Amino acid sequence: MSERRNFIKKSAIGALGAFLLPKSTQAIMNTNNNTHSAKEFPMVISTWRHGLAANDAAMNSLLNGDKAIDSVEIGVRVPEADPESNSVGYGGWPDRDGHVTLDACIMDETGNCGSVSFLQNIKHPISVARKVMDETPHVMLSGKGALQFALEKGFEEENLLTKKGEKRWRKWLETSEYKPIINVENHDTIGLLALDKKGDISGACTTSGLAWKLHGRVGDSPVIGAGMFVDNEIGGCCATGVGEAVLKTLGSFLIVELMRQGATPQEACEEGIARIVKNQNYKDMQIGYLAINKKGEHGSYAVHPGFNYALHQNGENKLIDSNSFIKK
Ligand code: SD4
């Protein structure tokens, strides 16, 4: 099927959803009366290969009886601390001036949320975001203020630029060309969603953002509704890829709202990608969405082939290749 026809077909889902809104919203609400089959829970889903280790940590916490909100934080701290995850926390590729700057957000089953953006020198931005959520009247802290808050809360300042990161950056400086290359680039944000034993949903998203970005640039990942969104009546969604495209369409919020109108997680992710390819030059950029609903069903879709995600459900943790708008 041509890309154009594919898009028209996908857009029809959105149009149909709008017509169906009152009825299907009702249908979704009905299925949310804890009628879900318990065997699908708990579940954890997260972006890219490093999601496997993150899922393991999150699932252990869920099986110990933790709430989803605790498990998502525990899960994404794994790639944040891993110097081999080059788009998250410690070991993340720096911006064009050589600074590692971090974005993260977290959201619980009550709609409470916290986020940090443009945070430097703190290894676990997700835990700072959690503190913003739990211990302040605010949702988002940024830059120096976020760092000041983190230090006040006892986080330690440390250098996050590894030798390997610095070497890559110096190599990049030779050409200083700013051009995302699909999948290999420079981005592997972790977005992670969990359904706990009770069937409550929470999500977390954390990243060092696009490598070689302008100093001060903030992507979609710390923006609630863009990089991640959860509504405990409906489901959750998280995003990875070129954040500007996700911000322009408020992708995660859009996808949760489409599920509210009756779309499956898969249909909703496809429509989320359709909104991007409709108006944006998508040829050189990758975006991937992951979504779950209250029944423990999931969906994923990307612009290009190459996006994968880790699903931990029914006792198995596996890496799955996502379908995409552009076919192989
Ligand atoms: C950003 N969305 O900063 C992030 C990058 C990313 O996988 O997702 N990489 O735009």
Short mmCIF file of C-alpha atoms and ligand atoms in Angstrom, two decimals:
data_model
loop_
_atom_site.label_atom_id
_atom_site.label_comp_id
_atom_site.label_asym_id
_atom_site.label_seq_id
_atom_site.Cartn_x
_atom_site.Cartn_y
_atom_site.Cartn_z
CA MET A 1 0.00 0.00 0.00
CA SER A 2 1.39 3.44 -0.86
CA GLU A 3 2.30 5.73 2.00
CA ARG A 4 -0.36 8.17 0.89
CA ARG A 5 -3.10 5.55 0.79
CA ASN A 6 -1.89 4.14 4.04
CA PHE A 7 -2.23 7.54 5.63
CA ILE A 8 -5.74 8.09 4.25
CA LYS A 9 -6.78 4.72 5.60
CA LYS A 10 -5.33 5.53 9.01
CA SER A 11 -6.86 8.98 9.14
CA ALA A 12 -10.26 7.45 8.70
CA ILE A 13 -9.88 5.89 12.14
CA GLY A 14 -9.66 9.37 13.61
CA ALA A 15 -12.73 10.55 11.74
CA LEU A 16 -14.66 7.46 12.71
CA GLY A 17 -13.58 7.84 16.31
CA ALA A 18 -14.97 11.36 16.40
CA PHE A 19 -18.39 10.12 15.27
CA LEU A 20 -18.33 7.30 17.75
CA LEU A 21 -17.22 9.35 20.67
CA PRO A 22 -20.16 9.27 23.10
CA LYS A 23 -21.02 5.62 22.52
CA SER A 24 -17.50 4.23 22.48
CA THR A 25 -16.46 6.33 25.43
CA GLN A 26 -19.29 4.65 27.25
CA ALA A 27 -18.12 1.25 26.04
CA ILE A 28 -14.59 1.88 27.24
CA MET A 29 -15.82 3.11 30.59
CA ASN A 30 -17.84 -0.07 30.97
CA THR A 31 -14.88 -2.31 30.25
CA ASN A 32 -12.91 -0.42 32.85
CA ASN A 33 -15.05 -1.56 35.72
CA ASN A 34 -12.33 -3.94 36.74
CA THR A 35 -13.55 -6.55 34.28
CA HIS A 36 -10.03 -6.99 32.89
CA SER A 37 -8.56 -10.46 32.97
CA ALA A 38 -6.14 -10.56 35.85
CA LYS A 39 -3.69 -12.79 34.03
CA GLU A 40 -2.54 -9.84 31.92
CA PHE A 41 -1.31 -8.09 35.08
CA PRO A 42 1.05 -6.99 36.17
CA MET A 43 2.63 -5.85 32.92
CA VAL A 44 5.48 -3.55 31.94
CA ILE A 45 6.28 -2.20 28.50
CA SER A 46 9.12 0.09 27.49
CA THR A 47 11.00 1.49 24.53
CA TRP A 48 14.06 -0.01 22.86
CA ARG A 49 16.38 -2.84 23.87
CA HIS A 50 17.45 -1.26 27.15
CA GLY A 51 13.80 -1.70 28.09
CA LEU A 52 14.48 -5.37 28.81
CA ALA A 53 16.60 -4.63 31.88
CA ALA A 54 14.31 -1.80 32.91
CA ASN A 55 11.29 -4.10 32.62
CA ASP A 56 12.95 -6.73 34.79
CA ALA A 57 13.54 -4.22 37.56
CA ALA A 58 10.02 -2.80 37.26
CA MET A 59 8.42 -6.25 37.18
CA ASN A 60 10.33 -7.39 40.27
CA SER A 61 8.99 -4.41 42.10
CA LEU A 62 5.42 -5.08 40.90
CA LEU A 63 5.61 -8.73 41.90
CA ASN A 64 6.74 -7.60 45.34
CA GLY A 65 3.47 -5.70 45.53
CA ASP A 66 4.70 -2.20 44.70
CA LYS A 67 2.38 0.26 43.06
CA ALA A 68 2.86 1.04 39.37
CA ILE A 69 4.24 4.49 40.18
CA ASP A 70 7.09 3.01 42.23
CA SER A 71 7.85 0.36 39.64
CA VAL A 72 8.15 2.79 36.73
CA GLU A 73 10.68 4.87 38.63
CA ILE A 74 12.66 1.79 39.64
CA GLY A 75 12.59 0.53 36.05
CA VAL A 76 13.89 3.59 34.26
CA ARG A 77 16.63 4.17 36.81
CA VAL A 78 18.37 1.15 35.27
CA PRO A 79 19.22 2.76 31.91
CA GLU A 80 19.73 6.11 33.64
CA ALA A 81 22.66 4.57 35.53
CA ASP A 82 23.97 2.54 32.60
CA PRO A 83 26.84 4.28 30.75
CA GLU A 84 26.09 2.12 27.69
CA SER A 85 22.62 3.71 27.31
CA ASN A 86 23.78 6.68 25.33
CA SER A 87 20.54 8.63 25.36
CA VAL A 88 19.62 8.36 29.01
CA GLY A 89 21.21 9.74 32.17
CA TYR A 90 24.85 8.85 32.87
CA GLY A 91 26.69 8.25 29.60
CA GLY A 92 24.16 10.17 27.50
CA TRP A 93 25.56 11.93 24.43
CA PRO A 94 25.98 15.64 25.12
CA ASP A 95 24.63 18.70 23.35
CA ARG A 96 26.75 20.57 20.80
CA ASP A 97 28.60 22.40 23.57
CA GLY A 98 29.54 19.17 25.32
CA HIS A 99 26.97 19.28 28.13
CA VAL A 100 24.77 16.32 29.04
CA THR A 101 21.32 17.80 29.70
CA LEU A 102 18.44 15.67 30.90
CA ASP A 103 14.65 15.65 30.57
CA ALA A 104 12.28 13.34 32.47
CA CYS A 105 8.68 13.01 33.58
CA ILE A 106 6.56 10.67 35.68
CA MET A 107 2.78 10.30 36.11
CA ASP A 108 0.65 8.19 38.45
CA GLU A 109 -2.81 6.66 38.43
CA THR A 110 -4.41 9.71 40.04
CA GLY A 111 -3.21 12.05 37.28
CA ASN A 112 -0.50 13.45 39.51
CA CYS A 113 2.73 14.17 37.68
CA GLY A 114 6.16 15.73 37.92
CA SER A 115 8.91 16.61 35.51
CA VAL A 116 12.34 18.14 35.08
CA SER A 117 13.87 19.61 31.97
CA PHE A 118 17.34 20.83 31.01
CA LEU A 119 18.73 19.33 34.21
CA GLN A 120 22.50 18.80 34.41
CA ASN A 121 24.84 16.72 36.57
CA ILE A 122 22.19 14.57 38.26
CA LYS A 123 22.25 10.89 37.34
CA HIS A 124 18.60 10.12 38.10
CA PRO A 125 16.38 12.88 36.73
CA ILE A 126 13.35 10.58 37.06
CA SER A 127 13.73 10.58 40.83
CA VAL A 128 13.96 14.36 40.84
CA ALA A 129 10.76 14.46 38.74
CA ARG A 130 9.16 12.14 41.32
CA LYS A 131 10.11 14.56 44.09
CA VAL A 132 8.68 17.48 42.12
CA MET A 133 5.44 15.47 41.93
CA ASP A 134 5.41 14.36 45.56
CA GLU A 135 6.90 17.30 47.37
CA THR A 136 6.03 20.48 45.51
CA PRO A 137 2.83 22.14 44.29
CA HIS A 138 4.36 22.26 40.78
CA VAL A 139 4.59 19.95 37.80
CA MET A 140 7.81 21.04 36.11
CA LEU A 141 11.17 22.44 37.18
CA SER A 142 13.83 23.40 34.69
CA GLY A 143 17.55 24.10 34.37
CA LYS A 144 19.33 25.69 37.32
CA GLY A 145 16.16 25.71 39.41
CA ALA A 146 15.71 21.98 38.90
CA LEU A 147 19.35 21.41 39.88
CA GLN A 148 18.99 23.59 42.98
CA PHE A 149 15.89 21.61 43.97
CA ALA A 150 17.66 18.29 43.40
CA LEU A 151 20.62 19.35 45.56
CA GLU A 152 18.28 20.53 48.30
CA LYS A 153 16.66 17.09 48.21
CA GLY A 154 20.00 15.38 48.70
CA PHE A 155 20.89 14.34 45.14
CA GLU A 156 24.57 14.49 44.37
CA GLU A 157 26.12 16.49 41.57
CA GLU A 158 28.29 14.40 39.28
CA ASN A 159 29.84 14.53 35.85
CA LEU A 160 27.62 12.56 33.45
CA LEU A 161 29.85 12.90 30.39
CA THR A 162 31.76 9.64 30.08
CA LYS A 163 35.05 9.28 28.22
CA LYS A 164 33.16 7.54 25.45
CA GLY A 165 30.58 10.35 25.28
CA GLU A 166 33.30 12.96 25.11
CA LYS A 167 35.09 11.06 22.34
CA ARG A 168 31.89 10.86 20.29
CA TRP A 169 31.24 14.52 20.81
CA ARG A 170 34.77 15.51 19.72
CA LYS A 171 34.34 13.39 16.62
CA TRP A 172 31.05 15.11 15.91
CA LEU A 173 32.74 18.49 16.29
CA GLU A 174 34.90 17.65 13.26
CA THR A 175 31.91 18.18 10.98
CA SER A 176 29.40 19.70 13.43
CA GLU A 177 26.66 18.44 11.16
CA TYR A 178 23.27 18.31 12.78
CA LYS A 179 21.35 15.59 11.04
CA PRO A 180 19.39 12.88 12.79
CA ILE A 181 19.94 9.49 11.20
CA ILE A 182 17.08 7.10 11.57
CA ASN A 183 17.34 4.81 14.60
CA VAL A 184 21.09 4.86 15.03
CA GLU A 185 21.12 8.30 16.00
CA ASN A 186 21.33 9.68 18.71
CA HIS A 187 18.18 8.70 20.43
CA ASP A 188 17.04 5.87 22.61
CA THR A 189 14.91 7.51 25.22
CA ILE A 190 13.29 5.16 27.68
CA GLY A 191 9.54 5.47 28.06
CA LEU A 192 8.04 2.85 30.36
CA LEU A 193 4.42 2.07 31.27
CA ALA A 194 3.27 -0.34 33.97
CA LEU A 195 0.01 -1.89 35.10
CA ASP A 196 0.25 -3.12 38.67
CA LYS A 197 -1.54 -6.03 40.33
CA LYS A 198 -4.56 -3.82 40.99
CA GLY A 199 -4.68 -2.75 37.36
CA ASP A 200 -3.53 0.80 38.05
CA ILE A 201 -1.36 2.47 35.41
CA SER A 202 1.65 4.76 35.74
CA GLY A 203 4.36 5.90 33.36
CA ALA A 204 7.86 7.36 33.25
CA CYS A 205 10.04 8.80 30.52
CA THR A 206 13.69 9.89 30.78
CA THR A 207 16.31 10.98 28.28
CA SER A 208 19.38 13.02 27.52
CA GLY A 209 17.48 14.08 24.40
CA LEU A 210 18.81 14.37 20.91
CA ALA A 211 22.58 14.31 20.75
CA TRP A 212 24.28 17.46 19.50
CA LYS A 213 21.16 19.53 20.17
CA LEU A 214 21.41 23.26 20.83
CA HIS A 215 22.31 24.04 24.42
CA GLY A 216 19.04 24.68 26.22
CA ARG A 217 16.90 22.62 23.87
CA VAL A 218 14.10 20.69 25.59
CA GLY A 219 12.32 17.86 23.83
CA ASP A 220 9.02 16.08 24.29
CA SER A 221 10.14 13.71 27.05
CA PRO A 222 9.55 15.97 30.07
CA VAL A 223 6.30 17.39 28.68
CA ILE A 224 3.28 15.63 30.13
CA GLY A 225 1.01 14.70 27.22
CA ALA A 226 3.83 14.79 24.68
CA GLY A 227 6.53 12.30 25.77
CA MET A 228 4.20 10.41 28.09
CA PHE A 229 0.64 10.47 29.39
CA VAL A 230 -1.46 8.25 31.60
CA ASP A 231 -5.17 8.27 32.36
CA ASN A 232 -6.08 5.50 34.75
CA GLU A 233 -9.58 5.17 33.28
CA ILE A 234 -8.22 4.57 29.80
CA GLY A 235 -4.54 3.68 29.45
CA GLY A 236 -1.15 5.21 28.84
CA CYS A 237 1.26 6.14 26.07
CA CYS A 238 4.92 7.08 25.72
CA ALA A 239 7.00 8.36 22.83
CA THR A 240 10.51 8.11 21.53
CA GLY A 241 12.22 9.80 18.63
CA VAL A 242 12.47 13.33 17.34
CA GLY A 243 10.77 15.23 20.12
CA GLU A 244 9.84 18.26 18.06
CA ALA A 245 7.44 16.14 15.99
CA VAL A 246 5.85 14.71 19.12
CA LEU A 247 5.52 18.13 20.74
CA LYS A 248 3.81 19.54 17.65
CA THR A 249 1.09 16.91 17.90
CA LEU A 250 1.03 16.34 21.69
CA GLY A 251 1.29 12.70 20.73
CA SER A 252 0.86 10.78 23.98
CA PHE A 253 -2.18 12.76 25.05
CA LEU A 254 -3.66 12.37 21.58
CA ILE A 255 -3.20 8.61 21.66
CA VAL A 256 -4.79 8.19 25.09
CA GLU A 257 -7.72 10.34 23.95
CA LEU A 258 -8.15 8.19 20.83
CA MET A 259 -8.33 5.13 23.06
CA ARG A 260 -10.98 6.94 25.11
CA GLN A 261 -12.99 7.25 21.89
CA GLY A 262 -12.81 3.53 21.31
CA ALA A 263 -9.57 2.97 19.40
CA THR A 264 -7.42 0.00 20.33
CA PRO A 265 -3.88 0.86 21.47
CA GLN A 266 -2.64 -0.21 18.03
CA GLU A 267 -5.14 1.93 16.12
CA ALA A 268 -4.40 4.89 18.37
CA CYS A 269 -0.63 4.63 17.84
CA GLU A 270 -1.13 4.40 14.07
CA GLU A 271 -3.27 7.51 14.09
CA GLY A 272 -0.67 9.29 16.26
CA ILE A 273 1.96 8.58 13.60
CA ALA A 274 -0.50 9.57 10.84
CA ARG A 275 -0.82 13.02 12.41
CA ILE A 276 2.95 13.42 12.19
CA VAL A 277 3.41 12.26 8.62
CA LYS A 278 0.46 14.37 7.50
CA ASN A 279 2.15 17.71 8.10
CA GLN A 280 5.80 17.13 8.81
CA ASN A 281 8.80 16.14 6.79
CA TYR A 282 9.05 12.67 8.21
CA LYS A 283 11.53 11.13 5.77
CA ASP A 284 14.56 11.74 7.94
CA MET A 285 13.06 11.34 11.36
CA GLN A 286 12.03 8.43 13.48
CA ILE A 287 9.21 8.57 16.02
CA GLY A 288 7.87 5.56 17.88
CA TYR A 289 4.81 5.28 20.11
CA LEU A 290 3.88 2.64 22.66
CA ALA A 291 0.44 2.46 24.25
CA ILE A 292 -1.44 0.22 26.67
CA ASN A 293 -5.03 0.11 27.80
CA LYS A 294 -6.65 -0.99 31.04
CA LYS A 295 -7.16 -4.50 29.73
CA GLY A 296 -3.42 -5.00 29.39
CA GLU A 297 -3.55 -4.79 25.59
CA HIS A 298 -0.76 -2.89 23.90
CA GLY A 299 0.05 -1.29 20.58
CA SER A 300 3.04 0.33 18.92
CA TYR A 301 3.80 2.15 15.71
CA ALA A 302 6.71 4.11 14.28
CA VAL A 303 7.44 6.24 11.23
CA HIS A 304 10.32 4.03 10.02
CA PRO A 305 11.27 0.39 10.54
CA GLY A 306 13.77 -0.18 13.34
CA PHE A 307 11.82 0.80 16.43
CA ASN A 308 11.56 -1.99 18.98
CA TYR A 309 10.21 -2.32 22.47
CA ALA A 310 10.34 -4.66 25.45
CA LEU A 311 7.17 -6.27 26.78
CA HIS A 312 7.07 -8.07 30.13
CA GLN A 313 3.78 -9.89 30.48
CA ASN A 314 2.59 -13.35 31.50
CA GLY A 315 5.99 -14.29 32.89
CA GLU A 316 7.95 -13.42 29.76
CA ASN A 317 10.14 -10.42 28.96
CA LYS A 318 10.77 -10.06 25.24
CA LEU A 319 11.91 -7.60 22.61
CA ILE A 320 9.42 -6.98 19.82
CA ASP A 321 9.86 -5.18 16.49
CA SER A 322 7.27 -2.49 15.93
CA ASN A 323 5.39 -2.05 12.69
CA SER A 324 5.89 1.23 10.92
CA PHE A 325 4.29 3.65 8.47
CA ILE A 326 7.16 3.24 6.04
CA LYS A 327 7.64 -0.42 5.30
CA LYS A 328 11.01 -2.13 5.00
C1 SD4 B 1 13.92 14.05 22.49
N1 SD4 B 1 12.31 12.30 22.31
O1 SD4 B 1 14.63 14.66 23.26
C2 SD4 B 1 13.63 12.62 22.78
C3 SD4 B 1 14.70 11.78 22.18
C4 SD4 B 1 14.33 10.36 22.04
O2 SD4 B 1 14.79 8.21 21.57
O3 SD4 B 1 13.26 9.94 22.21
N2 SD4 B 1 15.16 9.50 21.73
O4 SD4 B 1 13.47 14.54 21.47
#
